[in-house]
CSV table of C-alpha atoms and ligand atoms in Angstrom, one decimal:
chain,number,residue,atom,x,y,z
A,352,UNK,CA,128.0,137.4,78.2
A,353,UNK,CA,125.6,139.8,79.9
A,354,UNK,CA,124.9,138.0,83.6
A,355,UNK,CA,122.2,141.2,84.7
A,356,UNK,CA,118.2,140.7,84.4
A,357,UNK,CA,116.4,142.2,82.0
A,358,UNK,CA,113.4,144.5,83.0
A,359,UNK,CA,111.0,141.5,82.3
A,360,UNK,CA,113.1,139.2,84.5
A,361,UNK,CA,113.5,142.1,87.3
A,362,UNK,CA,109.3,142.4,87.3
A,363,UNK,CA,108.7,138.8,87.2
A,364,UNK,CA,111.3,138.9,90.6
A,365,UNK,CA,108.9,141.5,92.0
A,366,UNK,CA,105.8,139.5,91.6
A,367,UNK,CA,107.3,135.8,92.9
A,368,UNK,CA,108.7,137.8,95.9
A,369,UNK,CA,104.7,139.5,96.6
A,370,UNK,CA,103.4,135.9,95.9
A,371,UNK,CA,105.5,134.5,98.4
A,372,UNK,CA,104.9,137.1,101.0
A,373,UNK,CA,101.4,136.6,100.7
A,374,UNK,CA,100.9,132.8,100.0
A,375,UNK,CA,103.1,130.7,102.5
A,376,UNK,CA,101.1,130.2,105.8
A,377,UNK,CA,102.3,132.2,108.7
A,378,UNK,CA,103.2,128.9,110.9
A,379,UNK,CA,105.4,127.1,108.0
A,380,UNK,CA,106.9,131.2,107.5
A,381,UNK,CA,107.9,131.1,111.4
A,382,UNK,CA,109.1,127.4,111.1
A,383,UNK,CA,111.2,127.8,108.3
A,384,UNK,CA,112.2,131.2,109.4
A,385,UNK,CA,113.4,129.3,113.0
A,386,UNK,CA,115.2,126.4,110.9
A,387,UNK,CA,112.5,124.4,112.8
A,388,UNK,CA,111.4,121.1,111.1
A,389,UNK,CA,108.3,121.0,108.7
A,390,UNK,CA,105.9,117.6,109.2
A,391,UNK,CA,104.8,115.5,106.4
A,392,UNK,CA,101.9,117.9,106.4
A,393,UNK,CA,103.3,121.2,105.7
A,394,UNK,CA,105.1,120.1,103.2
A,395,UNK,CA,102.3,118.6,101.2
A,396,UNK,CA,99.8,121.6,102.1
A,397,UNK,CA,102.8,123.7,100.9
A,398,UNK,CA,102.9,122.2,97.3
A,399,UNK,CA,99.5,122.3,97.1
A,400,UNK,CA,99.3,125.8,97.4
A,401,UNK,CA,102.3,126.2,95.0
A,402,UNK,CA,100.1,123.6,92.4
A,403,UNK,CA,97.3,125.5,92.8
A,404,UNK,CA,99.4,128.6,91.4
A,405,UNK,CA,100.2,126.5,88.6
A,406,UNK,CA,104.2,126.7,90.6
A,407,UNK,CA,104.6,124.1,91.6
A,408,UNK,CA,106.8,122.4,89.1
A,409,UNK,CA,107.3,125.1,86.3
A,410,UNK,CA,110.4,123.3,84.9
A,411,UNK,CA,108.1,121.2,83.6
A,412,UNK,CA,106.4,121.0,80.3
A,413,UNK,CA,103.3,124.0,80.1
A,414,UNK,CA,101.2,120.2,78.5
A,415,UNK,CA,102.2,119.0,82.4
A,416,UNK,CA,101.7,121.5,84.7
A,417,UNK,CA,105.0,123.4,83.9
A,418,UNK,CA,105.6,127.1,82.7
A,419,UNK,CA,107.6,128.5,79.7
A,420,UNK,CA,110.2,130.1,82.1
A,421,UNK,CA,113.0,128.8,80.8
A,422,UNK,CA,116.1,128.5,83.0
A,423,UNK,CA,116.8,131.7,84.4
A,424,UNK,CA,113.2,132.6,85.4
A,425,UNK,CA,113.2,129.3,87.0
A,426,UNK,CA,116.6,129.6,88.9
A,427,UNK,CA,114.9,133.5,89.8
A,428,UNK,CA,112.4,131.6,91.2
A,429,UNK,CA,114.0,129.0,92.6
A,430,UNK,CA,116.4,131.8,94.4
A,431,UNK,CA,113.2,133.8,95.9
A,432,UNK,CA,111.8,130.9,97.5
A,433,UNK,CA,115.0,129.8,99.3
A,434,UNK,CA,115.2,133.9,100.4
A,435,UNK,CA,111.3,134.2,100.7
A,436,UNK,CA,112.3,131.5,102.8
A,437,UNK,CA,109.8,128.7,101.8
A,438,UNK,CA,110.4,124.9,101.8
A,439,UNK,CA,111.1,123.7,98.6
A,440,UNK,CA,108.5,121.3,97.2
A,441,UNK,CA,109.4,118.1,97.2
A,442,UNK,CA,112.8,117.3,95.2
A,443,UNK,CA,112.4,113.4,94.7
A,444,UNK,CA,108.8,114.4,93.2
A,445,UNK,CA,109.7,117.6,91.2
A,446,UNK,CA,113.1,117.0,90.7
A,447,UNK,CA,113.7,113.5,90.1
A,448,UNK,CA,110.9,110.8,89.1
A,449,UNK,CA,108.5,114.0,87.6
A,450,UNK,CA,111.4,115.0,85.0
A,451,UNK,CA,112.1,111.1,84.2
A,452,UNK,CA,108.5,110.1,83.4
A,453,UNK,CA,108.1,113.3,80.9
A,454,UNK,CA,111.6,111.7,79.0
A,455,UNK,CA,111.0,108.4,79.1
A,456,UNK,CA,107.2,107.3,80.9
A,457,UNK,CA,104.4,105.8,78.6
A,458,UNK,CA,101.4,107.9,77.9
A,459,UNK,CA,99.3,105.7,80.6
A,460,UNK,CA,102.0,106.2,83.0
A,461,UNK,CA,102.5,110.2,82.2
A,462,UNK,CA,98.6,110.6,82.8
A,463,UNK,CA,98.1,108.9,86.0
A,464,UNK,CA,101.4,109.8,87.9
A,465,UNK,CA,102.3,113.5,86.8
A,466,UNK,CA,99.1,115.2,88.6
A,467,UNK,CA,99.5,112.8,91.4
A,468,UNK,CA,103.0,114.0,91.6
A,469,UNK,CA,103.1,117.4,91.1
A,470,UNK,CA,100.0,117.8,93.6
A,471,UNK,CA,102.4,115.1,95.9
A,472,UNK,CA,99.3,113.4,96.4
A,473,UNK,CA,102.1,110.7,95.6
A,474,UNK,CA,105.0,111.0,98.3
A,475,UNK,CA,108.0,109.4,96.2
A,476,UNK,CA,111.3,108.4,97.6
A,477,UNK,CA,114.7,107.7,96.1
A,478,UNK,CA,115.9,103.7,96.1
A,479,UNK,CA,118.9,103.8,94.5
A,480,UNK,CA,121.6,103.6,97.2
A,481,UNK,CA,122.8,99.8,98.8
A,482,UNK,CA,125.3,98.7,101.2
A,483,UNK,CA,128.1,98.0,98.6
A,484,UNK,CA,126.6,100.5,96.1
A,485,UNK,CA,126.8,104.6,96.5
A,486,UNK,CA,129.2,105.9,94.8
A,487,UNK,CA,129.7,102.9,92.6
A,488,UNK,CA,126.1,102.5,91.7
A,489,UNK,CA,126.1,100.4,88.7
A,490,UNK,CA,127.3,97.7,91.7
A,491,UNK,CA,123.6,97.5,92.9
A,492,UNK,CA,122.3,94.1,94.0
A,493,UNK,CA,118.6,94.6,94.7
A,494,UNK,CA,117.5,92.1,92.2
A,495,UNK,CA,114.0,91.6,89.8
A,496,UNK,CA,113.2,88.1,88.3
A,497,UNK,CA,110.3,88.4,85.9
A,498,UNK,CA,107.3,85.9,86.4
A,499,UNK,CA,104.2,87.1,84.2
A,500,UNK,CA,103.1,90.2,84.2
A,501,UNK,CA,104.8,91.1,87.2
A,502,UNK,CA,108.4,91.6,88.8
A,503,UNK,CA,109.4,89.6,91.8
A,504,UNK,CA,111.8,92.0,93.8
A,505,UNK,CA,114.6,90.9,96.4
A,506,UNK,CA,117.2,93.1,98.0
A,507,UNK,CA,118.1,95.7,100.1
A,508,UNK,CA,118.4,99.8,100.0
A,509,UNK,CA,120.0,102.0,102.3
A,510,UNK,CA,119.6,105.8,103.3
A,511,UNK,CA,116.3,106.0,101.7
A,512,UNK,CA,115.6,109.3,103.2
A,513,UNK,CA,111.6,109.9,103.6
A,514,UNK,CA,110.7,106.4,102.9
A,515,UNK,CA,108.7,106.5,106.0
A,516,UNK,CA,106.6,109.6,104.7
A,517,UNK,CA,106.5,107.6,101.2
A,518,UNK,CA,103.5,106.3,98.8
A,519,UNK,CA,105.6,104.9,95.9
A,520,UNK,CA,109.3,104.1,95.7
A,521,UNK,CA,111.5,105.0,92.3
A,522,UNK,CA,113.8,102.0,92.1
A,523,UNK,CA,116.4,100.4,90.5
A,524,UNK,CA,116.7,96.7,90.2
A,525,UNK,CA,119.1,94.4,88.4
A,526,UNK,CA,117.3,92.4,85.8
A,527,UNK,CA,120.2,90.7,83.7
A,528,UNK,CA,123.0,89.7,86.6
A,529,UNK,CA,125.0,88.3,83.4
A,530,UNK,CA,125.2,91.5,81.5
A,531,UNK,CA,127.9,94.2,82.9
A,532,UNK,CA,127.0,96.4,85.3
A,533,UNK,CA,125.7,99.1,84.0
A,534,UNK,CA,123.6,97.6,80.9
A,535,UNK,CA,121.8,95.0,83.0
A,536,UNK,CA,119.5,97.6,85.5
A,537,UNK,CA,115.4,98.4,85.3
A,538,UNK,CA,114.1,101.3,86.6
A,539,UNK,CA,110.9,100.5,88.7
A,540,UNK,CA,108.2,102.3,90.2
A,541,UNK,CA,107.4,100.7,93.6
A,542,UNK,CA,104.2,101.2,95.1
A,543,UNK,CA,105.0,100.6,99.4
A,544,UNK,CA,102.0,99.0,100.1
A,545,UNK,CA,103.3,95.9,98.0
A,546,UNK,CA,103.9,93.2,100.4
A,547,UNK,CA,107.3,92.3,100.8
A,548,UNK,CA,108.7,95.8,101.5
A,549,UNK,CA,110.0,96.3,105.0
A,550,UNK,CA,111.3,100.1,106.1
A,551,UNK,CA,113.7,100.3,108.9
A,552,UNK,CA,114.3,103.7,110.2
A,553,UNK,CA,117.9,104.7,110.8
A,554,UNK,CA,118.8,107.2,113.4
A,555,UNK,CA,121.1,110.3,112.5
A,556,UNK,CA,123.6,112.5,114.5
A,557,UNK,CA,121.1,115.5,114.9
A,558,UNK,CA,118.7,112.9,116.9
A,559,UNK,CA,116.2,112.7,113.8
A,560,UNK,CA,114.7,110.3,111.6
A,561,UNK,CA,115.9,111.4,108.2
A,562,UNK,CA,116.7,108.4,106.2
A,563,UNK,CA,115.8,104.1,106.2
A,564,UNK,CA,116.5,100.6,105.4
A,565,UNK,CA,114.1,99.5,103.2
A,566,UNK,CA,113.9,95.3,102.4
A,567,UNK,CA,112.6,93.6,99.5
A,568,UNK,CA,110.9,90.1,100.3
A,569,UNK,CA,109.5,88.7,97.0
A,570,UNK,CA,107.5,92.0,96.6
A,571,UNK,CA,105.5,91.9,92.9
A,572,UNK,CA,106.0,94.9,91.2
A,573,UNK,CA,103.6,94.8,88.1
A,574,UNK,CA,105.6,95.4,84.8
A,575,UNK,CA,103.0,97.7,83.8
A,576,UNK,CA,105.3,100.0,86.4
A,577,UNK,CA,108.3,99.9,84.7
A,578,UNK,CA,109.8,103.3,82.7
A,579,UNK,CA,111.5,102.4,79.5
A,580,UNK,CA,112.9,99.6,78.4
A,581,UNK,CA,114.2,96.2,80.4
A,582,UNK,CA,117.9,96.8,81.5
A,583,UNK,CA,117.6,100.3,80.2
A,584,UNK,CA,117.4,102.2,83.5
A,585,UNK,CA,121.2,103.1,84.1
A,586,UNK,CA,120.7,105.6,80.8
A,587,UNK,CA,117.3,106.7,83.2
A,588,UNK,CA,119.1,107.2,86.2
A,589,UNK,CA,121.9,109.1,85.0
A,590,UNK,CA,119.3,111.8,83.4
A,591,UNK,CA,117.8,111.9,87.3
A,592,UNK,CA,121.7,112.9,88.7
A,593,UNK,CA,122.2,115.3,86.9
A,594,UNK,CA,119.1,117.0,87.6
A,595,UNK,CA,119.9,115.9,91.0
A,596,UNK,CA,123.1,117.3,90.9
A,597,UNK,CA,122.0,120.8,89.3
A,598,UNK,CA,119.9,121.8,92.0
A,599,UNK,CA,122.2,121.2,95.4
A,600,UNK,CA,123.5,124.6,95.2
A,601,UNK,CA,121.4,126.2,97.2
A,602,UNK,CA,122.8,129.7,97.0
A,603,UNK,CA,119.7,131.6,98.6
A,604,UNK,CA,119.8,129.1,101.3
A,605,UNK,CA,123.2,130.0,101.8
A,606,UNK,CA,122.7,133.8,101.9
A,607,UNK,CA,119.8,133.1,104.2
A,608,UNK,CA,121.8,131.7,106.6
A,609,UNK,CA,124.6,134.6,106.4
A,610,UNK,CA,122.0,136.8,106.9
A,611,UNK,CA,120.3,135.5,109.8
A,612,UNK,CA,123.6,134.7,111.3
A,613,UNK,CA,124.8,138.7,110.7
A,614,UNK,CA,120.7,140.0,112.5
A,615,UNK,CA,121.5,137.1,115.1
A,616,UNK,CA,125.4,138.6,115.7
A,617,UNK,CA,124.5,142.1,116.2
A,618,UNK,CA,122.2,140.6,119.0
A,619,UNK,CA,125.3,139.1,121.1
A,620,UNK,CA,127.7,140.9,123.4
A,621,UNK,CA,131.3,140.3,123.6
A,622,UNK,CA,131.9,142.6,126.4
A,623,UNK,CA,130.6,145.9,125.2
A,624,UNK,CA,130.8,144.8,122.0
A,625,UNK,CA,128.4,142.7,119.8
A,626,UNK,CA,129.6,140.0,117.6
A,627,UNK,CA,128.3,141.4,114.6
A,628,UNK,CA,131.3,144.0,114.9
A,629,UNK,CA,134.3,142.1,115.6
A,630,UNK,CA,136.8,141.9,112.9
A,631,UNK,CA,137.0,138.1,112.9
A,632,UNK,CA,133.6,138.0,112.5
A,633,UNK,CA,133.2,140.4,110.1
A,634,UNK,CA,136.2,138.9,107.9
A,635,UNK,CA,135.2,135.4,107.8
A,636,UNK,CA,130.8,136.9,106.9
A,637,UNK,CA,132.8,138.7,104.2
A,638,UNK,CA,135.0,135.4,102.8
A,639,UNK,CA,131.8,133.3,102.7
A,640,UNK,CA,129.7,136.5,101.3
A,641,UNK,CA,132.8,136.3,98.4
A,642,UNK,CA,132.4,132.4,97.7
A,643,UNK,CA,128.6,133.2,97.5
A,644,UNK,CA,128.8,135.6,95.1
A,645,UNK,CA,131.3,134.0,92.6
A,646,UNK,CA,129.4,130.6,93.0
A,647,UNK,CA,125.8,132.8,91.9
A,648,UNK,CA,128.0,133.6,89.0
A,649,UNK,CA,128.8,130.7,88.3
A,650,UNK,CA,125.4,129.3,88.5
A,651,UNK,CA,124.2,132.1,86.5
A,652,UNK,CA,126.3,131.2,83.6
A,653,UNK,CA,125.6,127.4,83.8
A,654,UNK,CA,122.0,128.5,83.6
A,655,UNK,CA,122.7,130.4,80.4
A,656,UNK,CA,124.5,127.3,78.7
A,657,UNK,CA,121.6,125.4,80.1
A,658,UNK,CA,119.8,126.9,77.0
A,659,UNK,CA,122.7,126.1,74.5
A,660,UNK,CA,122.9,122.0,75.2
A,661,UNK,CA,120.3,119.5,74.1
A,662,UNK,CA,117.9,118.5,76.2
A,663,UNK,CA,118.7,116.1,78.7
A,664,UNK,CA,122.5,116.4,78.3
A,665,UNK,CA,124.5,117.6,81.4
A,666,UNK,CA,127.0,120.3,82.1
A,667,UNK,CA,130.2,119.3,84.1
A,668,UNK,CA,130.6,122.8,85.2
A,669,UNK,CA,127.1,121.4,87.6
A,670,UNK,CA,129.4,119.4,89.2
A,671,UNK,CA,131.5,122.5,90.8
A,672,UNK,CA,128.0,124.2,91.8
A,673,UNK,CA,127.5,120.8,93.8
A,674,UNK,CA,131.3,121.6,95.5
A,675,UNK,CA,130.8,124.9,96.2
A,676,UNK,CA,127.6,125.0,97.2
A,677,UNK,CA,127.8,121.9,99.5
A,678,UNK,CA,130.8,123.4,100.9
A,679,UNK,CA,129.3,127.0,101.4
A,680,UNK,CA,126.0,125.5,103.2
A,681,UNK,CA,128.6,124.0,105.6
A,682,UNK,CA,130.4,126.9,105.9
A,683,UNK,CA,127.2,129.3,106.6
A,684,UNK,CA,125.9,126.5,109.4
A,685,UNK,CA,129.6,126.8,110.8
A,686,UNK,CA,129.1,130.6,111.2
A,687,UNK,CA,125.6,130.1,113.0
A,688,UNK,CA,127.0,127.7,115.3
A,689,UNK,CA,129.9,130.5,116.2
A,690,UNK,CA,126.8,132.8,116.8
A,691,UNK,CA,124.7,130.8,119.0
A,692,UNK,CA,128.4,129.2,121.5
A,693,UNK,CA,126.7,127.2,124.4
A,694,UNK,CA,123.2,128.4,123.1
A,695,UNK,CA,123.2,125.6,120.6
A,696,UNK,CA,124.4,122.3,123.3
A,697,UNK,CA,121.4,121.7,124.8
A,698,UNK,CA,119.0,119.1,122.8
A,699,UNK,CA,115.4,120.1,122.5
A,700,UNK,CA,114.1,117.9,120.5
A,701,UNK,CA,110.6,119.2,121.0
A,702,UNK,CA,111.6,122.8,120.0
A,703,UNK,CA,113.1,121.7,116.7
A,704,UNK,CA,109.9,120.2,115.8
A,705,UNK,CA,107.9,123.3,117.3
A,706,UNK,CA,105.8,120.9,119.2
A,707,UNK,CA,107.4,122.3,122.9
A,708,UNK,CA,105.1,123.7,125.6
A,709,UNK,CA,107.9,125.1,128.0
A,710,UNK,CA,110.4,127.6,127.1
A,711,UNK,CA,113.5,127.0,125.5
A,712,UNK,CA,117.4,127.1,127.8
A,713,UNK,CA,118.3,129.7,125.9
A,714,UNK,CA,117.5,131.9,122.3
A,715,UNK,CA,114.3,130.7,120.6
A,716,UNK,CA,116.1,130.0,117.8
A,717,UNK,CA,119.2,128.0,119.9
A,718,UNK,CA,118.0,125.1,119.6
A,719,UNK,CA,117.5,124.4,116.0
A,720,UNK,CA,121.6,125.5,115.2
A,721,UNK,CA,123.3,122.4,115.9
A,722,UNK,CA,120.8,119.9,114.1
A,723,UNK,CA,121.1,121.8,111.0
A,724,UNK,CA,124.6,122.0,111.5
A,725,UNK,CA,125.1,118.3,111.9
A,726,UNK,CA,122.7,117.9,108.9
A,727,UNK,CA,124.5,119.7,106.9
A,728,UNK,CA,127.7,117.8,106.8
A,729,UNK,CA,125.6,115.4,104.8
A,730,UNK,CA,125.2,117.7,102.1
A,731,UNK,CA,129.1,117.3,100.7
A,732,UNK,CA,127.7,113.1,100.5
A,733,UNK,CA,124.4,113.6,98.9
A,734,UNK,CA,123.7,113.9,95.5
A,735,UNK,CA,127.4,112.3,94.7
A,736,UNK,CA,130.1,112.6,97.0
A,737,UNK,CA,132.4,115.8,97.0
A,738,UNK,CA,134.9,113.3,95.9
A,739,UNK,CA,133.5,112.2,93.3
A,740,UNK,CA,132.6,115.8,91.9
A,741,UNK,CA,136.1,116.3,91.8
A,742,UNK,CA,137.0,113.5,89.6
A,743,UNK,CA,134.1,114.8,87.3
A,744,UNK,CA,136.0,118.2,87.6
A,745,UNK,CA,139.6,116.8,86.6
A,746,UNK,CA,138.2,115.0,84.0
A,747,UNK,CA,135.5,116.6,82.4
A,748,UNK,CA,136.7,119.9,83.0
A,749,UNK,CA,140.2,120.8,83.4
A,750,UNK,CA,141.1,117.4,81.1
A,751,UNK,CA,143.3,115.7,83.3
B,1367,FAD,C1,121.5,112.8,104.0
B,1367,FAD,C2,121.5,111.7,102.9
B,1367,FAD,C3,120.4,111.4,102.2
B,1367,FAD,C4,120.4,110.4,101.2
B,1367,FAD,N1,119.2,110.1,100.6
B,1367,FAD,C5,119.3,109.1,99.7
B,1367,FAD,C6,118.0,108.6,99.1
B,1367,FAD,O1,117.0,109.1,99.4
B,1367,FAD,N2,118.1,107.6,98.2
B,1367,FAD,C7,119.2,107.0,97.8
B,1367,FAD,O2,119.2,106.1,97.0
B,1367,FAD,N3,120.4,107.4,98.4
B,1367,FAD,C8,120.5,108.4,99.3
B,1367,FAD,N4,121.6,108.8,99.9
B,1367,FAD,C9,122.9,108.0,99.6
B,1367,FAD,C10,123.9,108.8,98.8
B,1367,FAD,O3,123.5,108.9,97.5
B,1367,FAD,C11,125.2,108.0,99.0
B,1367,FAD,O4,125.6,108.2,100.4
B,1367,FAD,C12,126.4,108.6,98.2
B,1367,FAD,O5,126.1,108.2,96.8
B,1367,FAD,C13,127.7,108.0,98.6
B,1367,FAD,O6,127.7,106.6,98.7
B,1367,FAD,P1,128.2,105.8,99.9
B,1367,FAD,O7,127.5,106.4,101.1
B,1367,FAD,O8,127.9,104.3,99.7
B,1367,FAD,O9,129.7,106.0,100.1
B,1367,FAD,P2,130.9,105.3,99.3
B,1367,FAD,O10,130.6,105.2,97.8
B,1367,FAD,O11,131.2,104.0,100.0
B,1367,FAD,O12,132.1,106.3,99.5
B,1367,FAD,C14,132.8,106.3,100.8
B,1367,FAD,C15,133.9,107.4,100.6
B,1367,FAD,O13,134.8,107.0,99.6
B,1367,FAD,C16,134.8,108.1,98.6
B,1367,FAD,N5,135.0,107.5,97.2
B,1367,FAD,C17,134.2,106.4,96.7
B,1367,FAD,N6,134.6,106.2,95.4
B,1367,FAD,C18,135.6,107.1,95.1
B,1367,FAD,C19,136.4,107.3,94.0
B,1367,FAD,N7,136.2,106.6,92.9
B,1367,FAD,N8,137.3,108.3,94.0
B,1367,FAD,C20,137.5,109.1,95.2
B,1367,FAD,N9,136.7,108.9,96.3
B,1367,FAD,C21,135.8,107.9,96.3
B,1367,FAD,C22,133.5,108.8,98.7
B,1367,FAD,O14,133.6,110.1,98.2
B,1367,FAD,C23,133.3,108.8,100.2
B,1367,FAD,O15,134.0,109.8,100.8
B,1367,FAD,C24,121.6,109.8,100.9
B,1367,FAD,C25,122.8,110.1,101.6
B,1367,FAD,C26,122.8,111.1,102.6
B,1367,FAD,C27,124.0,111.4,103.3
């Protein structure tokens, strides 16, 4: 297997990189440079400068808005974006209900939500997770009684992350509570203006507003929103985990932050020393900068079976790129947290969200460290558990 770019692949590289050096605002540049946080705005201004350039979801269909990349000038560009660095657009929109509506949507649906969706002139978040169901989520309660033309919804989700941000919820609801788990579950698209739907805001360790509660109170949900078949949408959902799944590498994010962390190293003094320079410094950059490199392999190759499996069908070896790579962001964050020592205690909430008007105690950039270090301890949860990977790993992959 030959894992180098071709010369078209190398040029294509060239002209993503000039386009993001040229396209991304200067302000969401210097935020996402900083680690600061981008507001609802940014990020929709941002994928509508990316949909403009037709870029905005090229793993898509050319007949939707996508390109003909194919998977390694889409993990190219998905790599020079992270590096460029520019947020990524949004991944419950591109990632998740986007893909699921090309496999499985009606024409009607297709038409109106795609464009709406690429363009995120839709804002969609995940409801999936409950109290009881995570892990196990063919547990899920959140129930869906037909009457009419519509659904009447009743339940609760938990850690919907955005919902507050959000237009339209994808959902799923149980519709048979007789049949086993997995074979009684709708998938539902949930507009959050329906009344009924409450959203509670739940408060995380890096002192922001990330994720939510959201409450079902007899909310209609017309069946005209429902993709696929009734009781159908666990064979739905598991197509939207893998793709999930797939992308949580993050390998340029990761060599972002090793980077940054290496510039911000040579910039503190140990004595007469900078950091940059000490050997335990130096050796632990270079075990990370080893993990990287073997986990871009690794990606690389599951990118070039990608082209070998029928559509839709996942490969296990995604579930040791969602390890890794959850593993190595931690790891990178770790390092950046060495850099910064007592430069990254003090809470500035107002410098994280680049809304201060005084100066920061410290480094411009201290006081982002910490909140994406805390942040990032969520990443080995998301997008199923580390645990779990490794059960997919013993099983699927070494046969045990
Ligand atoms: C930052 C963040 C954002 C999220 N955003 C969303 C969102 O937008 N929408 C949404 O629907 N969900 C979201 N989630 C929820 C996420 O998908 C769940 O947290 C995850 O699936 C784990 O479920 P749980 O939290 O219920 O933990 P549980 O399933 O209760 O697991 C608890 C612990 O037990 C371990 N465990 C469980 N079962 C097994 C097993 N069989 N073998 C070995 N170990 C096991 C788990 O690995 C974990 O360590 C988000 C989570 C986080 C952290």
């Amino acid at each position: 297997m030959d894992l180098r770019f071709t010369p078209d692949e190398l040029a294509f590289r060239d002209e993503v990189r000039t386009f993001f050096r040229t396209a991304l605002p200067a302000d969401i540049r210097r935020k996402t440079e900083l680690g600061q946080r981008l507001s609802k705005e940014d990020t929709v201004s941002w994928q509508r400068i990316l949909n403009a350039k037709g870029w905005a979801v090229p793993h898509w269909p050319a007949e939707w808005g996508g390109t003909d990349w194919g998977p390694v000038k889409n993990y190219v560009f998905r790599e020079e974006m992270q590096l460029a660095p520019a947020p990524d657009p949004l991944s419950f929109n591109v990632s998740m209900v986007g893909p699921v509506l090309i496999a499985f949507g009606t024409d009607a649906q297709k038409r109106h939500f795609l464009p709406r969706v690429a363009n995120l002139d839709y804002w969609f978040c995940q409801g999936f997770s409950e109290p009881g169901a995570g892990s196990d989520l063919a547990s899920l309660r959140t129930s869906a009684r037909r009457e009419g033309d519509d659904y009447v919804v009743n339940g609760q989700k938990i850690w919907t992350s955005r919902a507050h941000h959000a237009d339209w919820m994808f959902c799923l609801v149980r519709t048979d509570p007789k049949a086993k788990p997995q074979a009684g579950i709708t998938y539902l698209l949930i507009d959050m203006k329906t009344p009924g739907i409450t959203v509670r805001p739940i408060p995380t360790i890096d002192g922001e507003h990330h994720f939510n509660e959201v409450f079902f109170d007899d909310a209609r949900v017309p069946v005209a929103n429902r993709v696929g078949e009734e009781n159908k949408g666990w064979t739905y959902a598991k197509f939207l985990l893998g793709n999930e799944r797939t992308g949580i590498a993050r390998v340029g994010a990761s060599k972002y932050r090793i980077q940054r962390a290496k510039e911000l190293a040579r910039t503190i003094m140990l004595g007469a020393t900078p950091l940059a320079e000490t050997p335990r410094f130096r050796e632990k950059v270079a075990d990370i900068e080893v993990q990287l490199k073997a986990l871009e392999i690794t990606q690389m190759r599951v990118v070039c079976n990608a082209r070998k499996l029928p559509p839709g069908v996942q490969d296990p070896a995604s579930s040791v790129l969602k390890l890794k790579g959850s593993e190595l962001q931690q790891a990178a964050t770790e390092i950046l947290m060495e850099v910064a020592g007592p430069d990254a205690l003090a809470l500035q909430p107002e410098h994280l969200w680049g809304t201060a008007t005084d100066e920061p105690i410290g480094p411009e950039w201290g006081p982002m460290i910490a909140p994406d270090y805390f942040y990032t301890r969520a990443a080995s949860i998301y997008g199923g558990s580390n645990e779990i990977q490794r059960n997919v790993i013993a099983k699927r992959l070494l046969g045990l």
